[in-house]
Short mmCIF file of C-alpha atoms in Angstrom, two decimals:
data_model
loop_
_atom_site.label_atom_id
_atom_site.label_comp_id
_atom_site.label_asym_id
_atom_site.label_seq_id
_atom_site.Cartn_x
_atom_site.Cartn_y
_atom_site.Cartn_z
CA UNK A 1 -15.36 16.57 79.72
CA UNK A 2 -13.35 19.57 79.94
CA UNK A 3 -9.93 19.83 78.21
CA UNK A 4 -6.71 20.75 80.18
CA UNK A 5 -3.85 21.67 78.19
CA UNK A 6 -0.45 20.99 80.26
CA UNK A 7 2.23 22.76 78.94
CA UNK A 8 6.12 22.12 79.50
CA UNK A 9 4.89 18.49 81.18
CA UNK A 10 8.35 16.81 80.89
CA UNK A 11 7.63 13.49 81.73
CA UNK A 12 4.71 14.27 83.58
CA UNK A 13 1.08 13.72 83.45
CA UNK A 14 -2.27 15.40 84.93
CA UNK A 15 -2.12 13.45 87.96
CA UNK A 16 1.63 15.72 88.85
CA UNK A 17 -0.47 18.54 88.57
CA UNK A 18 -3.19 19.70 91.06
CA UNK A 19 -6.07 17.66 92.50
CA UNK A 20 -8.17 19.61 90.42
CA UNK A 21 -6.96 18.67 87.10
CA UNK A 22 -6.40 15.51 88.03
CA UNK A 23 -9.56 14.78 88.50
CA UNK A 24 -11.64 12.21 86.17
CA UNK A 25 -13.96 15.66 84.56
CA UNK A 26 -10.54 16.72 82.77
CA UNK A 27 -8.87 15.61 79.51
CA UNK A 28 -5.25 16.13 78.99
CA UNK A 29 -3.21 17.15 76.48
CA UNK A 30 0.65 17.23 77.03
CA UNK A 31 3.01 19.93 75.38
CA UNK A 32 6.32 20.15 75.34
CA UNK A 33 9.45 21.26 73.84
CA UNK A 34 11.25 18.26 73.82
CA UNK A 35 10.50 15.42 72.03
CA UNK A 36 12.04 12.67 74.07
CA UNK A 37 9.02 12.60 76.63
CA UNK A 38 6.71 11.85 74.32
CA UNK A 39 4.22 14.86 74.50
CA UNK A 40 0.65 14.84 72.60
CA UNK A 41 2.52 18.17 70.61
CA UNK A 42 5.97 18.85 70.34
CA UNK A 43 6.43 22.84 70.48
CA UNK A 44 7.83 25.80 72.41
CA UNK A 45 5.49 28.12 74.38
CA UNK A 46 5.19 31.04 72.15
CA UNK A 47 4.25 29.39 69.03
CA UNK A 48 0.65 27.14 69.52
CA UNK A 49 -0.49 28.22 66.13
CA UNK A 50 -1.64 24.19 65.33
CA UNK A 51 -4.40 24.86 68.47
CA UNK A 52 -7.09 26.90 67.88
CA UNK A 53 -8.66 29.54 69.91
CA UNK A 54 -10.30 28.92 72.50
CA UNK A 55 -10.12 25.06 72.51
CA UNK A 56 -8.76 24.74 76.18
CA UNK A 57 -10.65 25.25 79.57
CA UNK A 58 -7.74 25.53 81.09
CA UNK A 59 -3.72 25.47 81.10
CA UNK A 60 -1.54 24.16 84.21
CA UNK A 61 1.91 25.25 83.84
CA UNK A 62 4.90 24.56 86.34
CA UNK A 63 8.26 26.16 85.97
CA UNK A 64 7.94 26.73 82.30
CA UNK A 65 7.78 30.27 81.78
CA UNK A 66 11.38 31.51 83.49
CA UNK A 67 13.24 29.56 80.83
CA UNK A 68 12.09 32.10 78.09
CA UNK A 69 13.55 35.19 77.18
CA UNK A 70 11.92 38.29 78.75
CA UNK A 71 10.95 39.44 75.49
CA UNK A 72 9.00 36.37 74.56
CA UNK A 73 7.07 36.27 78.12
CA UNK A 74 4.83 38.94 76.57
CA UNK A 75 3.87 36.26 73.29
CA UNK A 76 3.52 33.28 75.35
CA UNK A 77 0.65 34.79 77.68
CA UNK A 78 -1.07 36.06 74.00
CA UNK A 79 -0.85 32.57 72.99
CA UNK A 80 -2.10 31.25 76.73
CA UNK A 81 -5.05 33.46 76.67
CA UNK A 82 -5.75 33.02 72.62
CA UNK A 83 -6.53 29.08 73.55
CA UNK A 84 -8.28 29.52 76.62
CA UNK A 85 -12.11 29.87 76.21
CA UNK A 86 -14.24 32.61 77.72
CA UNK A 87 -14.85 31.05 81.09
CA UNK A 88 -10.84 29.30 80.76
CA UNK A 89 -8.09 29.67 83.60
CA UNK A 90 -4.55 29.24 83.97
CA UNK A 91 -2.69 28.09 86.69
CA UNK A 92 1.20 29.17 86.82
CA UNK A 93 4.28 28.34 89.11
CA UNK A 94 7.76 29.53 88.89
CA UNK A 95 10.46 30.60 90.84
CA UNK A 96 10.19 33.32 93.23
CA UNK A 97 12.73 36.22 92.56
CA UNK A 98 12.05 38.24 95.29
CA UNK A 99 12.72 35.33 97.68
CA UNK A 100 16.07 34.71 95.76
CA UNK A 101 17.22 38.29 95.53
CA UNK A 102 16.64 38.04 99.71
CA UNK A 103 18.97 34.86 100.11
CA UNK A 104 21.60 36.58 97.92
CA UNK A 105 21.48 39.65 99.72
CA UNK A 106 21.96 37.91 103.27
CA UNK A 107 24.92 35.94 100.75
CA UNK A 108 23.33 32.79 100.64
CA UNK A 109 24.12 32.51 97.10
CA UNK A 110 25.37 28.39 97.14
CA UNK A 111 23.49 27.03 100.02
CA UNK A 112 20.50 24.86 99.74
CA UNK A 113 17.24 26.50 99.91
CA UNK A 114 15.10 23.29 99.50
CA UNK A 115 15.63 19.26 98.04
CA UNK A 116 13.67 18.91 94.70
CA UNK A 117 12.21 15.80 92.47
CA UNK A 118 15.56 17.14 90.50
CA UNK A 119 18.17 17.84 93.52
CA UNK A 120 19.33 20.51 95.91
CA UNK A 121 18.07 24.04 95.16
CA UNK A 122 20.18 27.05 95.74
CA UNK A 123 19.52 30.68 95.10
CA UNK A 124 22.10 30.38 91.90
CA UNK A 125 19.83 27.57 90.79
CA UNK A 126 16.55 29.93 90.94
CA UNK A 127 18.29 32.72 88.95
CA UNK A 128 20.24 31.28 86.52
CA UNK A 129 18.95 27.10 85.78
CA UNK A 130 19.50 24.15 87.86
CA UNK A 131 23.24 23.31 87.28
CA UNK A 132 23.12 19.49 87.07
CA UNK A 133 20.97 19.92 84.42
CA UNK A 134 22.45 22.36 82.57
CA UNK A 135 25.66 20.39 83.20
CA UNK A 136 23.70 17.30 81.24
CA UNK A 137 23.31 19.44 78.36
CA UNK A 138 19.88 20.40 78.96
CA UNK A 139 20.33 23.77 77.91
CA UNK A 140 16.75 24.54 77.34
CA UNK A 141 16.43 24.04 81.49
CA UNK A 142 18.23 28.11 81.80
CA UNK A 143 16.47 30.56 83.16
CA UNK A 144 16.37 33.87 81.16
CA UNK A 145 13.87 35.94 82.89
CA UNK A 146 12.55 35.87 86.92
CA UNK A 147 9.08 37.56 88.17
CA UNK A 148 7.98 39.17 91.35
CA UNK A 149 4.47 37.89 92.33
CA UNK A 150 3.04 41.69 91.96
CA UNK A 151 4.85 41.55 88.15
CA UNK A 152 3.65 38.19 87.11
CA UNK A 153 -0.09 39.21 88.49
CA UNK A 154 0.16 42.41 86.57
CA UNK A 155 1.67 40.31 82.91
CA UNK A 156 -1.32 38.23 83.21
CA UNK A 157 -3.95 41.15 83.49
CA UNK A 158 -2.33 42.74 80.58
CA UNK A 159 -2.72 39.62 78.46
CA UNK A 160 -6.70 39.12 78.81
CA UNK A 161 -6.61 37.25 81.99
CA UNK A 162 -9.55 39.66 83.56
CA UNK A 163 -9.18 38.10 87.19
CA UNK A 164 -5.76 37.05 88.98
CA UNK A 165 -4.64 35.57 92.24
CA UNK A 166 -1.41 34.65 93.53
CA UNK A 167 0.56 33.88 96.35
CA UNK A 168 4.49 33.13 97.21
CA UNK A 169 5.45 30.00 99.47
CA UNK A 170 8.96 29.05 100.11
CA UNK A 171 10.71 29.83 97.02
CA UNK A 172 7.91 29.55 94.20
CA UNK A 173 4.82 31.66 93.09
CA UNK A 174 1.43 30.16 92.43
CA UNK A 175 -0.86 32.01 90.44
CA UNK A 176 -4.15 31.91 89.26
CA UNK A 177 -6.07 33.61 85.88
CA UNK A 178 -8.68 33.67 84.98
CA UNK A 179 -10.10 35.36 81.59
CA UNK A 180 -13.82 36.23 82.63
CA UNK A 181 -14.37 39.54 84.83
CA UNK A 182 -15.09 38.17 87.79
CA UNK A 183 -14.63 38.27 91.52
CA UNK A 184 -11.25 38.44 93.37
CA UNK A 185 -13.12 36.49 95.78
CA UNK A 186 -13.67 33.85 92.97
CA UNK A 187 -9.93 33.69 92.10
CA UNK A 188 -8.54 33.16 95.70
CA UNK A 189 -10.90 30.62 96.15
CA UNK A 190 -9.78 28.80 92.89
CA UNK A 191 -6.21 29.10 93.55
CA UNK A 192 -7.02 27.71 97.22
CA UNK A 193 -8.68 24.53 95.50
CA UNK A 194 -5.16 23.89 93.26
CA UNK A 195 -2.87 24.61 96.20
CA UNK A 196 -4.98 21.84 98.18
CA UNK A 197 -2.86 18.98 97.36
CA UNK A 198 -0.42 20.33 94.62
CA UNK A 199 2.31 17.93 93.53
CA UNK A 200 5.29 20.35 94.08
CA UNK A 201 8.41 20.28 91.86
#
């Protein structure tokens, strides 16, 4: 059985993720900062020293990585490649700031963009941290860094991830690593499978 390591899972489990990892092939081991949802390990992204390398075949991570500093983006991808085995992938989505830099431009800054699991989405929302939760004293929800899809792409090559795909729809990016040289053809195809079905945010 292959082992899927789903970091930042909230209350969540493999079957919010894709159809692929929620399949019956893949184990799951939850990860999260905060304690309350009960995760298999309680830690932040940029410090999985208590897993060893390359224990995981593969890491599924949804709107984690924007609430770290930009500094720390660089540590967290070390650490995501560090416990992926040779033939591992990632799969990554997070806010699109390209797509948010265009609504604020046109001066949609407070409109809704889109209805979340959590609420209304505006483009102040995407930048900065969704408000109501911030407002609930979720401070770890604020966003301290944003990504292009051409920047993410190119943080994930220089972090051992050998092959990358992504794509932007709506207001998100959805990329794909994987650490093995191999095909873009490969990669597009991969991310295809995961986008079949995805359990959006």
């Amino acid at each position: 059985m292959k082992k899927l390591l789903h970091i930042g899972c909230g209350p969540k489990n493999k079957t919010n993720t894709t159809k692929v990892f929620a399949g019956e092939g893949w184990k799951e081991t939850r990860l999260d900062i905060d304690e309350e949802v009960k995760p298999d390990i309680v830690t932040t992204m940029t410090d999985l020293s208590m897993i060893k390398d390359n224990e995981y075949d593969a890491i599924y991570s949804s709107h984690n990585i924007e609430h770290l500093f930009a500094h720390e983006v660089d540590i967290a991808l070390e650490e995501f490649s560090r416990v992926l085995d040779n033939e591992g992938e990632i799969f990554i989505t997070c806010p699109d700031m390209a797509r948010a830099a265009e609504e604020i431009i046109k001066g949609n800054f407070l409109g809704v963009l889109y209805e979340s699991r959590a609420g209304p989405i505006s483009a102040i929302d995407i930048l900065f941290g969704h408000r109501e939760s911030l407002r609930n004293g979720q401070h770890h929800m604020a966003h301290r860094v944003g990504f292009t899809l051409k920047i993410l792409l190119g943080l994930l090559k220089a972090h051992g991830f050998n092959t990358v795909a992504g794509t932007s729809d709506n207001m998100d990016l959805y990329v794909l690593g994987l650490i093995e040289k191999n095909s873009d053809e490969l990669a597009e195809s991969k991310l295809r499978e995961h986008l079949d079905g995805l359990v959006k945010v």
